[in-house]
Short mmCIF file of C-alpha atoms in Angstrom, two decimals:
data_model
loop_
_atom_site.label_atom_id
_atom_site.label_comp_id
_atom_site.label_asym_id
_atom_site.label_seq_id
_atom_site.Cartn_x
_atom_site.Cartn_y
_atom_site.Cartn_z
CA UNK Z 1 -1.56 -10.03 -65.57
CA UNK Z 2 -0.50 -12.91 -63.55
CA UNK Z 3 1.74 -10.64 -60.97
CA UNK Z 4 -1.24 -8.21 -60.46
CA UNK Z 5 -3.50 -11.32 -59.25
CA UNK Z 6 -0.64 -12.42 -56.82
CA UNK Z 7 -0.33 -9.60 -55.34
CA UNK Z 8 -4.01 -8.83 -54.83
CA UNK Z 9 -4.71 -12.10 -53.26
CA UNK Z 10 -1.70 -12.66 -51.09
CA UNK Z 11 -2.96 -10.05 -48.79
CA UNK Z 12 -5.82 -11.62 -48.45
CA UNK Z 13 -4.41 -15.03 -47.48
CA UNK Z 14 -2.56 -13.77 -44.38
CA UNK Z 15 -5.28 -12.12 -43.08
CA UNK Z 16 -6.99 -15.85 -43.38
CA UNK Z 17 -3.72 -17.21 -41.80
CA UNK Z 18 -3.62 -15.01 -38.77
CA UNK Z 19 -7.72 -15.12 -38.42
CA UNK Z 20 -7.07 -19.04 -37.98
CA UNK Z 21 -3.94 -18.74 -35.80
CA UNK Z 22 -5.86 -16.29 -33.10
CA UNK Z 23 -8.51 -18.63 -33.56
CA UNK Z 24 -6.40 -21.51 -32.19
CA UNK Z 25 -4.85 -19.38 -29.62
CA UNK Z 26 -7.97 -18.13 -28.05
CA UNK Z 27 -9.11 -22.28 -28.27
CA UNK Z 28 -6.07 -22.97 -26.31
CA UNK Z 29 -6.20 -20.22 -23.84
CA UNK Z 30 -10.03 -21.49 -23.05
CA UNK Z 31 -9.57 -24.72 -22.49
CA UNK Z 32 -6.12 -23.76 -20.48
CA UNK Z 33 -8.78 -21.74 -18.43
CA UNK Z 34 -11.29 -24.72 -17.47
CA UNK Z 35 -8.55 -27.38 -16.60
CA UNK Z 36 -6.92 -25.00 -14.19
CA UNK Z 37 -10.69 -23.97 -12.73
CA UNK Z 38 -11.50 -27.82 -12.77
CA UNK Z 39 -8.11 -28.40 -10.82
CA UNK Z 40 -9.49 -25.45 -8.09
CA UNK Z 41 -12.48 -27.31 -7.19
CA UNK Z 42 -10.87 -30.12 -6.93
CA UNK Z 43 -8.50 -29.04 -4.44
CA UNK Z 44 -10.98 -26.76 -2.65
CA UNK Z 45 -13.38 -29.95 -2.30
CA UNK Z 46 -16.65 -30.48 -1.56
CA UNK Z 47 -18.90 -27.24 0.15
CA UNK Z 48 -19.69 -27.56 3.75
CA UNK Z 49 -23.42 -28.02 4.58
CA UNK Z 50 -24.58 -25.01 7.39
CA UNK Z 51 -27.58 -26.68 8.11
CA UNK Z 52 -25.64 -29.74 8.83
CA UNK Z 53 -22.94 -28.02 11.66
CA UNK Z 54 -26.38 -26.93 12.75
CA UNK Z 55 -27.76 -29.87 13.54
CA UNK Z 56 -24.48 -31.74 15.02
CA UNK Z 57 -24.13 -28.37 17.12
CA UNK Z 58 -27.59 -28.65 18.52
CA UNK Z 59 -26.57 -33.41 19.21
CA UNK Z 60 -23.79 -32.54 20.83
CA UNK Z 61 -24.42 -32.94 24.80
CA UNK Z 62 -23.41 -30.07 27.14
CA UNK Z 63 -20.52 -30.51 29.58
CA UNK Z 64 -21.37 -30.73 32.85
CA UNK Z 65 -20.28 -28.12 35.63
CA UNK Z 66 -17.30 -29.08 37.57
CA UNK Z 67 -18.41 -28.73 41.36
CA UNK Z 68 -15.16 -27.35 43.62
CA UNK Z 69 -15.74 -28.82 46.97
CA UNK Z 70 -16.42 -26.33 50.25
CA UNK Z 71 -13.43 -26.15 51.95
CA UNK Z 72 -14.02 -27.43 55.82
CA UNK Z 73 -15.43 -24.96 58.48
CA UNK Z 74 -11.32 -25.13 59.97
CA UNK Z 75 -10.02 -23.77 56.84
CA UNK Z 76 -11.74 -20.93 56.64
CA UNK Z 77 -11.74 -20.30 60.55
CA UNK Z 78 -10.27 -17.25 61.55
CA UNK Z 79 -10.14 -15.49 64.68
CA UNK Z 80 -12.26 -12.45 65.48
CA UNK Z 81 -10.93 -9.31 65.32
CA UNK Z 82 -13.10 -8.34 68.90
CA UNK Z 83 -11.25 -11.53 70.34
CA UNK Z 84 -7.49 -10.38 69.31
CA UNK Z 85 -7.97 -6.51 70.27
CA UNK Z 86 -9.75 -7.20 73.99
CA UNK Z 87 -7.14 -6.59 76.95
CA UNK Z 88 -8.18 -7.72 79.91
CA UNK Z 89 -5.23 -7.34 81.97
CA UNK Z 90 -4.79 -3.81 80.90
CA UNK Z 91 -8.16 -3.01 81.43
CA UNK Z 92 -8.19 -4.28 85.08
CA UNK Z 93 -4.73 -2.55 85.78
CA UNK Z 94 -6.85 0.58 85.10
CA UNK Z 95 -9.85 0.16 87.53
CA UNK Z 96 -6.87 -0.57 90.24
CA UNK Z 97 -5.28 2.26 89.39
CA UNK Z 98 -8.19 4.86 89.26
CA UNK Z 99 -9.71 3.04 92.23
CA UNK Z 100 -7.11 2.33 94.63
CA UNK Z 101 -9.48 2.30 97.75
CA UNK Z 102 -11.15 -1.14 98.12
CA UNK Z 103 -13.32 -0.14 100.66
CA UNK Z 104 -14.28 3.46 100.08
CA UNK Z 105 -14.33 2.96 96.15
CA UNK Z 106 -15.80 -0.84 96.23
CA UNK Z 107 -18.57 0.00 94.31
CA UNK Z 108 -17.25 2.42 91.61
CA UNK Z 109 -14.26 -0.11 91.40
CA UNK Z 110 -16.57 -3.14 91.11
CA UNK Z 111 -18.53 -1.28 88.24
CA UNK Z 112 -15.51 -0.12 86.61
CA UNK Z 113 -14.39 -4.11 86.39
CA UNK Z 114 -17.77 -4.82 85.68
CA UNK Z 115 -17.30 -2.69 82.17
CA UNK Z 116 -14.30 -3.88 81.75
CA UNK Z 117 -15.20 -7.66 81.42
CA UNK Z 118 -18.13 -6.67 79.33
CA UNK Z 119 -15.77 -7.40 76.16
CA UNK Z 120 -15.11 -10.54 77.21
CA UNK Z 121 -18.76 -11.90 77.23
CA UNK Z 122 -19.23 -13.10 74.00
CA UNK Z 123 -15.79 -15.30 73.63
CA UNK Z 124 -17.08 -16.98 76.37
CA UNK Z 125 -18.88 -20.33 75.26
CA UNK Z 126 -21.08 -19.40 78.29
CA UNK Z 127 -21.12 -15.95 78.88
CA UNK Z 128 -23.97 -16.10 81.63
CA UNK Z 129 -21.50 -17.44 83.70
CA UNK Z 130 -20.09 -14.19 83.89
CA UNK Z 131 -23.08 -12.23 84.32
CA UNK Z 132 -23.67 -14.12 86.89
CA UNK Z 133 -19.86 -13.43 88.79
CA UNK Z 134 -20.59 -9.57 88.09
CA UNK Z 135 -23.94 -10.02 90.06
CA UNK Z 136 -22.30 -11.32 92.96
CA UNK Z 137 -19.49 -8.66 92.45
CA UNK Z 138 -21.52 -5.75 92.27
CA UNK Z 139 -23.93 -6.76 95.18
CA UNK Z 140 -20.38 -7.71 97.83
CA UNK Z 141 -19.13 -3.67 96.89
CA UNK Z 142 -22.53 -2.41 98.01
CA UNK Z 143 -21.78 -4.56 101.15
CA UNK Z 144 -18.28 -3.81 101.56
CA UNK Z 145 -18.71 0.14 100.97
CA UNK Z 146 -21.31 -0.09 103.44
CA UNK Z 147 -19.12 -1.61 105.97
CA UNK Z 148 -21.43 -4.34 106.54
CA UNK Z 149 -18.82 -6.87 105.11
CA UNK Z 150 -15.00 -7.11 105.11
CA UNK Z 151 -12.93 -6.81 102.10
CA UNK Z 152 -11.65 -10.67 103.09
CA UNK Z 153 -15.07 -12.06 103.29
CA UNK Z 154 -15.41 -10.36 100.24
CA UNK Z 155 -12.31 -12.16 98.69
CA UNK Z 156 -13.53 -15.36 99.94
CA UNK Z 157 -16.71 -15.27 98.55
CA UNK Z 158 -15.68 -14.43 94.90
CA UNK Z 159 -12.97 -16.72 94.52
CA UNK Z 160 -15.72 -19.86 95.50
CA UNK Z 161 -18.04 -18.69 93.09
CA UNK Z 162 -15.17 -18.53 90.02
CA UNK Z 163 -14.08 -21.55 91.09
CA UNK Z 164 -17.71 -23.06 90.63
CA UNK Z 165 -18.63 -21.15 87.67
CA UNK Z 166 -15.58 -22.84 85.97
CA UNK Z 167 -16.31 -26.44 86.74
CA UNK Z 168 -19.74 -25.66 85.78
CA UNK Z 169 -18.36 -24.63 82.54
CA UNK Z 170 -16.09 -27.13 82.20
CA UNK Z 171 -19.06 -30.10 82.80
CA UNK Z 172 -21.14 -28.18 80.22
CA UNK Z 173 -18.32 -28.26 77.69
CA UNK Z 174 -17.56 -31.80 77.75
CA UNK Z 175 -21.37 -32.47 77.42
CA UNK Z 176 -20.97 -29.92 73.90
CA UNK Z 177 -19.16 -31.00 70.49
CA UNK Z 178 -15.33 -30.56 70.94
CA UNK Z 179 -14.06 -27.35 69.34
CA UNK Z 180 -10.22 -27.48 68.63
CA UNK Z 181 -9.77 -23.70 68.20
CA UNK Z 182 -7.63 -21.96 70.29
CA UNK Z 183 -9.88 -20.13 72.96
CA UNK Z 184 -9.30 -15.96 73.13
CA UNK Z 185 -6.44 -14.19 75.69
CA UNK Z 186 -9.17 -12.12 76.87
CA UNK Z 187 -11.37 -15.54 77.98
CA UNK Z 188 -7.88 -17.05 79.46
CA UNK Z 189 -7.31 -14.31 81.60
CA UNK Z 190 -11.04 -15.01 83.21
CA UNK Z 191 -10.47 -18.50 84.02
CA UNK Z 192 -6.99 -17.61 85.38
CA UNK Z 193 -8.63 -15.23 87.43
CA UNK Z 194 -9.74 -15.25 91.39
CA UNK Z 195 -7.69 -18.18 91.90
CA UNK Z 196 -7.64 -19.34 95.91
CA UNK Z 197 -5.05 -16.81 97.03
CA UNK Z 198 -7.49 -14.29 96.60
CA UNK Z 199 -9.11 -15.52 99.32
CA UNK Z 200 -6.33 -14.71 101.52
CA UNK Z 201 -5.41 -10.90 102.87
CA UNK Z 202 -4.15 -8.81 100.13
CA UNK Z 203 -5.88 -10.13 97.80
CA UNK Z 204 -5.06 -7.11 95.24
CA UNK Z 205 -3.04 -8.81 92.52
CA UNK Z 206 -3.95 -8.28 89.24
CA UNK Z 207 -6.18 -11.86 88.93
CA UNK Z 208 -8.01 -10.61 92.30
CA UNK Z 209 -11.16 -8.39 90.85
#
């Protein structure tokens, strides 16, 4: 009788025995669980505001624009392509060549260099110097075609005027702010032109138009 109650109740007692030991495990697993969640916020720290970055994005004063200085008006010179492609010279060489006759051809010689120095005008600080030079020159060929004037008279009279158109030019530039650039070939060859051998007979070099 006794060995028939032992067995029927020892059964029973390790099912109570491993009730109470899952019991304790599941205890120890939970609280396992909250330190290690408690040691996560911890480390993570506190959550950042959004309405606070707001506001300190909104304080925070804009830079201001950096300014790059203009460079000066001689940096950023450069020389016109009219002023480096005009020829002069070569357009002279052509009137004398298609022209040879002074006398006979003044006047369609003296409109031919009349054309050609029409390039030239506007490198000239004062191009109505010029115009007025081709007024004289056009109104001597009508003369000297018409026989009513010789080709050294002729000479003579455009190599005064030149020379007066440049000191007039010269005065007026001294009077005007200094420019340091370098003045055009084509404008050169103008003032370099008509000088007082001209004046002379033969007067048919290449500065004598």
């Amino acid at each position: 009788m006794i060995r028939v109650v032992i067995k029927s109740k020892f059964p029973q007692a390790l099912r109570d025995y491993f009730r109470c030991a899952l019991v304790a495990l599941l205890c120890v697993l939970l609280s396992c669980c909250g330190a290690a969640r408690q040691a996560n916020e911890k480390e993570a720290g506190p959550a950042a505001d959004p309405t606070a970055e707001t506001v300190t994005a909104a304080t925070e004063p804009t830079p201001a624009a950096t300014t790059i200085p203009a460079p000066p008006p001689e940096a950023t010179r450069t020389p016109s392509p009219a002023s480096e492609t005009v020829n002069l010279s070569g357009a002279l060489a052509e009137c004398r060549n298609t022209f040879p006759d002074q006398i006979t051809q003044a006047v369609a010689r003296a409109a031919c260099v009349i054309k050609a120095t029409e390039p030239v005008r506007p490198l000239l600080p004062f191009p109505e110097l010029l115009d007025r030079e081709n007024a004289l020159r056009k109104a001597l060929a009508e003369q000297v075609q018409a026989r009513t004037m010789s080709l050294l008279e002729r000479n003579v009279q455009i190599q005064k005027l030149h020379a007066q158109l440049l000191d007039e030019e010269r005065s007026r530039l001294e009077a005007a702010p200094a420019d340091v650039s370098k003045p055009p070939l084509a404008a050169t060859q103008w003032r370099q032109s008509n000088p007082e051998g001209c004046g002379r007979l033969g007067g048919d070099a290449a500065t004598c138009f």
